[in-house]
Amino acid sequence: MVIIEKSIIYLITKNILLFLLLPLNLIAQETLFQFKVGKETPVQGSKRHVYQVKLNKGELLQLELLQKNVDLQIIAFSSSNDTLQLFDSPNGVNGIEIVEFVSEQNQTYHFEVIPFIPESFTDSIRQKHVKKINGSYLVSKYEILSSIEHTQLQHARKVRKDSVINWIKNKSITLKSVKAKKGFEDLMYLKPILKDIQVVGLGETSHGTKEVFQMKHRMLEFLVKEMGFTIFAIEASNVGCRSINDYVLHGKGNSREALTEQGFWIWNTEEVIDMIEWMRTYNKTVPDNKKIKFFGIDTQMVALDLAYKNVGNFIKKTGKSELLTVEVDSLFRELSAIADRSDLSLQRQQLYTLLFYLVVNEFKLVNKTSRAAYIGIIKDVRKIIQGVEDGDRKFGKSISFNPRDEYMAQTVLEILQNEKPDAKMALWAHNCHISKNAETEITGKIRPLGSILKEYIGKRYYAVGFSTNQGSFRAMNRNVNKGKNDKNTIFKLPPAKQGNLDWYFAQVYKEIFFIDFVKSLHPKTIATFLSQERKAYSCGASWSLDYGILPAFDISPSKSFDGMIFIKETSSAVLTPAGEKEIEKRIQNGK
């Protein structure tokens, strides 16, 4: 009986293997497709679509598939089922997959369109991922160029490529160092460009890149000393950064404890400490009207403890009222500990009720305290509400734009309004937030911070993007099988792929440079290059060793930025001891 069972298992296994080894075109004979421009095809689960294309030697197939809510990869096979080429851009579940395939001989090729499923996914994670796949793709381009047309295209592309590289080389200004305290001779080129600017946005390729952080410190030094800037603002907790401002202005406390209070591990680095200490040293040497102030502009549910405490104390001081139906202390304890943010509608409603009470009873509350105390509490409640609205995933799905960037922009404008009329701000945030292009997406939503500032202050906003060709950066590693961050690690970046924006910048053989997109007229070839989308290295606070792709996103240089700073090779930021402890705490809490 045992022998019979083993024989059956052997025959079944053998037949499965034979089936898997069959040529692809034999397996899929009944399901072969033909590419047709304008045709939209649904994709569900792990279903694959196989297309047949007949090509002559030297011909070029140009194919573009517009992904809609599904991340695709396209694999080219020979007629004998040899895998020839894989096409998969790091553009997530929406965007265009571009295929350019050159035929090596006369034959019929097969192109398999299949949802991307990371190899690292375990069986259970894989099954869950596959079940969620439900999208489509549209054939937006399908063209076959003859060998002669292909050769002509290659020549034309080379001419355009060379002209773009020469333009970058001629228009870019070499910078001698990323480090502060190196003088401003090389930066003086920026004075006429920035003379009428009120807010200079300083982006970054990642939230963990040392040389980018250092260069932003150097830019701040230049803007303060040479351009009269007196405000520094950063993508960190507005409430949590108050201690840093107290330190740089008045020397209260110390820089390391103040930096830790802002709650973001990404800024708890030695590079940021160096900048804060420079600000403190500079402020000691100038009168009050020239001192540089430090503000956070972010609205996430991070480092709100001071706001909770302030509001709670204010309610106690003004006396319990039957008009206030919210138990403030218990609400704030709940918000501090809450882990599931899938639906915060109840907490948001309680906060709205609290704000309503404060506004309706303004006269009584001001009379019991002071106008300044009342205004401060209203501000704190607003920041709490903004954080909860940003954190509420259900609420986020109901609106088309990113509430976080909307509120960060409002905070920037409030700060400018409260300072002297001619106040100027250096604004530190990620490239995606700094972008002036309203179509730039952040976590799937449009209207970044920079685009909103452009709406309000127009040409007085100048966005500086950053670019790097290779190196490394620091980020949290997302363990896709466990569904959480499991460590903080160093991610490597190889030299940028040919044709990417970073690659173009690297071809001019300058280690560091600045290039302006606004102050000069561009020939048609250059204008086209600057307006087209190209991949560029980009990462936020986390990435994954499991993804199997490099972190990048599409940039239209002149649509997103007014100018850019290129640093050819970068390395990872250096965490402070407190930054390392913050990471340990986050990992323990599964964040």
Tab-separated table of N, CA and C in Angstrom, residues 532-588:
chain	number	residue	atom	x	y	z
A	532	GLN	N	9.885	67.132	-18.393
A	532	GLN	CA	9.569	65.709	-18.431
A	532	GLN	C	9.818	65.048	-17.081
A	533	GLU	N	9.052	63.995	-16.789
A	533	GLU	CA	9.266	63.233	-15.563
A	533	GLU	C	10.429	62.268	-15.736
A	534	ARG	N	11.310	62.247	-14.751
A	534	ARG	CA	12.422	61.303	-14.733
A	534	ARG	C	12.588	60.746	-13.323
A	535	LYS	N	13.054	59.515	-13.242
A	535	LYS	CA	13.287	58.906	-11.943
A	535	LYS	C	14.433	59.609	-11.219
A	536	ALA	N	14.306	59.709	-9.908
A	536	ALA	CA	15.368	60.247	-9.062
A	536	ALA	C	15.295	59.545	-7.717
A	537	TYR	N	16.442	59.335	-7.098
A	537	TYR	CA	16.467	58.683	-5.787
A	537	TYR	C	15.634	59.472	-4.787
A	538	SER	N	14.799	58.755	-4.036
A	538	SER	CA	13.945	59.404	-3.047
A	538	SER	C	13.456	58.380	-2.037
A	539	CYS	N	13.549	58.723	-0.762
A	539	CYS	CA	13.020	57.861	0.292
A	539	CYS	C	12.646	58.717	1.483
A	540	GLY	N	11.632	58.293	2.219
A	540	GLY	CA	11.232	59.013	3.414
A	540	GLY	C	11.927	58.454	4.640
A	541	ALA	N	11.156	58.106	5.667
A	541	ALA	CA	11.727	57.604	6.918
A	541	ALA	C	11.862	56.093	6.943
A	542	SER	N	11.290	55.398	5.942
A	542	SER	CA	11.386	53.942	5.939
A	542	SER	C	11.460	53.410	4.518
A	543	TRP	N	12.071	52.264	4.391
A	543	TRP	CA	12.127	51.516	3.145
A	543	TRP	C	12.166	50.051	3.562
A	544	SER	N	12.376	49.137	2.633
A	544	SER	CA	12.416	47.730	3.006
A	544	SER	C	13.474	46.982	2.214
A	545	LEU	N	14.242	46.181	2.928
A	545	LEU	CA	15.193	45.286	2.272
A	545	LEU	C	14.451	44.218	1.475
A	546	ASP	N	13.152	44.056	1.748
A	546	ASP	CA	12.349	43.042	1.062
A	546	ASP	C	11.797	43.517	-0.275
A	547	TYR	N	11.805	44.818	-0.521
A	547	TYR	CA	11.153	45.322	-1.723
A	547	TYR	C	11.830	44.851	-3.009
A	548	GLY	N	13.157	44.760	-2.979
A	548	GLY	CA	13.866	44.316	-4.169
A	548	GLY	C	13.998	45.372	-5.243
A	549	ILE	N	13.605	46.609	-4.964
A	549	ILE	CA	13.765	47.717	-5.891
A	549	ILE	C	14.381	48.892	-5.142
A	550	LEU	N	14.951	49.831	-5.899
A	550	LEU	CA	15.581	50.994	-5.301
A	550	LEU	C	14.548	52.089	-5.061
A	551	PRO	N	14.700	52.878	-4.000
A	551	PRO	CA	13.728	53.942	-3.722
A	551	PRO	C	13.883	55.096	-4.700
A	552	ALA	N	12.848	55.373	-5.450
A	552	ALA	CA	12.886	56.456	-6.433
A	552	ALA	C	11.478	56.936	-6.708
A	553	PHE	N	11.372	58.157	-7.220
A	553	PHE	CA	10.076	58.637	-7.666
A	553	PHE	C	10.278	59.560	-8.856
A	554	ASP	N	9.190	59.896	-9.530
A	554	ASP	CA	9.268	60.710	-10.742
A	554	ASP	C	9.357	62.190	-10.388
A	555	ILE	N	10.318	62.877	-11.020
A	555	ILE	CA	10.467	64.318	-10.845
A	555	ILE	C	10.425	64.993	-12.211
A	556	SER	N	9.602	66.029	-12.336
A	556	SER	CA	9.711	66.962	-13.455
A	556	SER	C	10.479	68.150	-12.909
A	557	PRO	N	11.773	68.244	-13.183
A	557	PRO	CA	12.641	69.197	-12.462
A	557	PRO	C	12.090	70.612	-12.354
A	558	SER	N	11.756	71.242	-13.480
A	558	SER	CA	11.329	72.643	-13.421
A	558	SER	C	9.892	72.800	-12.932
A	559	LYS	N	9.064	71.739	-13.021
A	559	LYS	CA	7.709	71.802	-12.487
A	559	LYS	C	7.716	71.677	-10.967
A	560	SER	N	8.672	70.914	-10.450
A	560	SER	CA	8.731	70.670	-9.004
A	560	SER	C	9.566	71.688	-8.263
A	561	PHE	N	10.674	72.127	-8.899
A	561	PHE	CA	11.638	72.972	-8.197
A	561	PHE	C	12.043	74.180	-9.033
A	562	ASP	N	12.492	75.222	-8.334
A	562	ASP	CA	13.057	76.400	-9.000
A	562	ASP	C	14.550	76.235	-9.224
A	563	GLY	N	15.158	75.374	-8.450
A	563	GLY	CA	16.573	75.071	-8.575
A	563	GLY	C	16.871	73.787	-7.833
A	564	MET	N	18.058	73.233	-8.054
A	564	MET	CA	18.418	71.990	-7.376
A	564	MET	C	19.877	72.016	-6.950
A	565	ILE	N	20.163	71.272	-5.897
A	565	ILE	CA	21.535	71.045	-5.442
A	565	ILE	C	21.848	69.570	-5.637
A	566	PHE	N	22.943	69.296	-6.332
A	566	PHE	CA	23.372	67.926	-6.597
A	566	PHE	C	24.614	67.622	-5.768
A	567	ILE	N	24.577	66.494	-5.058
A	567	ILE	CA	25.730	66.005	-4.295
A	567	ILE	C	26.029	64.609	-4.831
A	568	LYS	N	27.150	64.451	-5.487
A	568	LYS	CA	27.415	63.233	-6.255
A	568	LYS	C	27.376	61.977	-5.401
A	569	GLU	N	27.979	62.024	-4.211
A	569	GLU	CA	27.986	60.842	-3.353
A	569	GLU	C	27.627	61.233	-1.933
A	570	THR	N	26.706	60.501	-1.351
A	570	THR	CA	26.217	60.819	-0.015
A	570	THR	C	26.335	59.604	0.898
A	571	SER	N	26.157	59.849	2.194
A	571	SER	CA	26.237	58.766	3.180
A	571	SER	C	25.134	58.937	4.209
A	572	SER	N	25.056	58.013	5.131
A	572	SER	CA	23.952	58.008	6.093
A	572	SER	C	24.187	58.996	7.230
A	573	ALA	N	23.095	59.591	7.702
A	573	ALA	CA	23.154	60.499	8.836
A	573	ALA	C	23.576	59.743	10.093
A	574	VAL	N	24.149	60.486	11.053
A	574	VAL	CA	24.672	59.884	12.289
A	574	VAL	C	23.704	60.161	13.439
A	575	LEU	N	23.103	59.112	13.966
A	575	LEU	CA	22.152	59.263	15.056
A	575	LEU	C	22.840	59.688	16.347
A	576	THR	N	22.157	60.496	17.145
A	576	THR	CA	22.618	60.773	18.496
A	576	THR	C	22.256	59.569	19.373
A	577	PRO	N	22.845	59.431	20.568
A	577	PRO	CA	22.426	58.353	21.479
A	577	PRO	C	20.925	58.390	21.770
A	578	ALA	N	20.367	59.586	21.918
A	578	ALA	CA	18.926	59.703	22.166
A	578	ALA	C	18.132	59.255	20.942
A	579	GLY	N	18.653	59.517	19.747
A	579	GLY	CA	18.002	59.061	18.522
A	579	GLY	C	17.961	57.548	18.450
A	580	GLU	N	19.039	56.899	18.858
A	580	GLU	CA	19.082	55.434	18.876
A	580	GLU	C	18.079	54.874	19.878
A	581	LYS	N	17.935	55.532	21.031
A	581	LYS	CA	16.966	55.086	22.033
A	581	LYS	C	15.534	55.250	21.523
A	582	GLU	N	15.282	56.337	20.816
A	582	GLU	CA	13.950	56.566	20.255
A	582	GLU	C	13.590	55.459	19.271
A	583	ILE	N	14.569	55.036	18.466
A	583	ILE	CA	14.338	53.955	17.506
A	583	ILE	C	14.044	52.647	18.232
A	584	GLU	N	14.812	52.352	19.274
A	584	GLU	CA	14.575	51.131	20.068
A	584	GLU	C	13.146	51.120	20.623
A	585	LYS	N	12.709	52.267	21.115
A	585	LYS	CA	11.359	52.378	21.677
A	585	LYS	C	10.302	52.155	20.593
A	586	ARG	N	10.522	52.717	19.421
A	586	ARG	CA	9.558	52.567	18.325
A	586	ARG	C	9.463	51.109	17.878
A	587	ILE	N	10.613	50.437	17.811
A	587	ILE	CA	10.611	49.033	17.392
A	587	ILE	C	9.870	48.173	18.418
A	588	GLN	N	10.110	48.455	19.694
A	588	GLN	CA	9.427	47.710	20.751
A	588	GLN	C	7.920	47.910	20.692
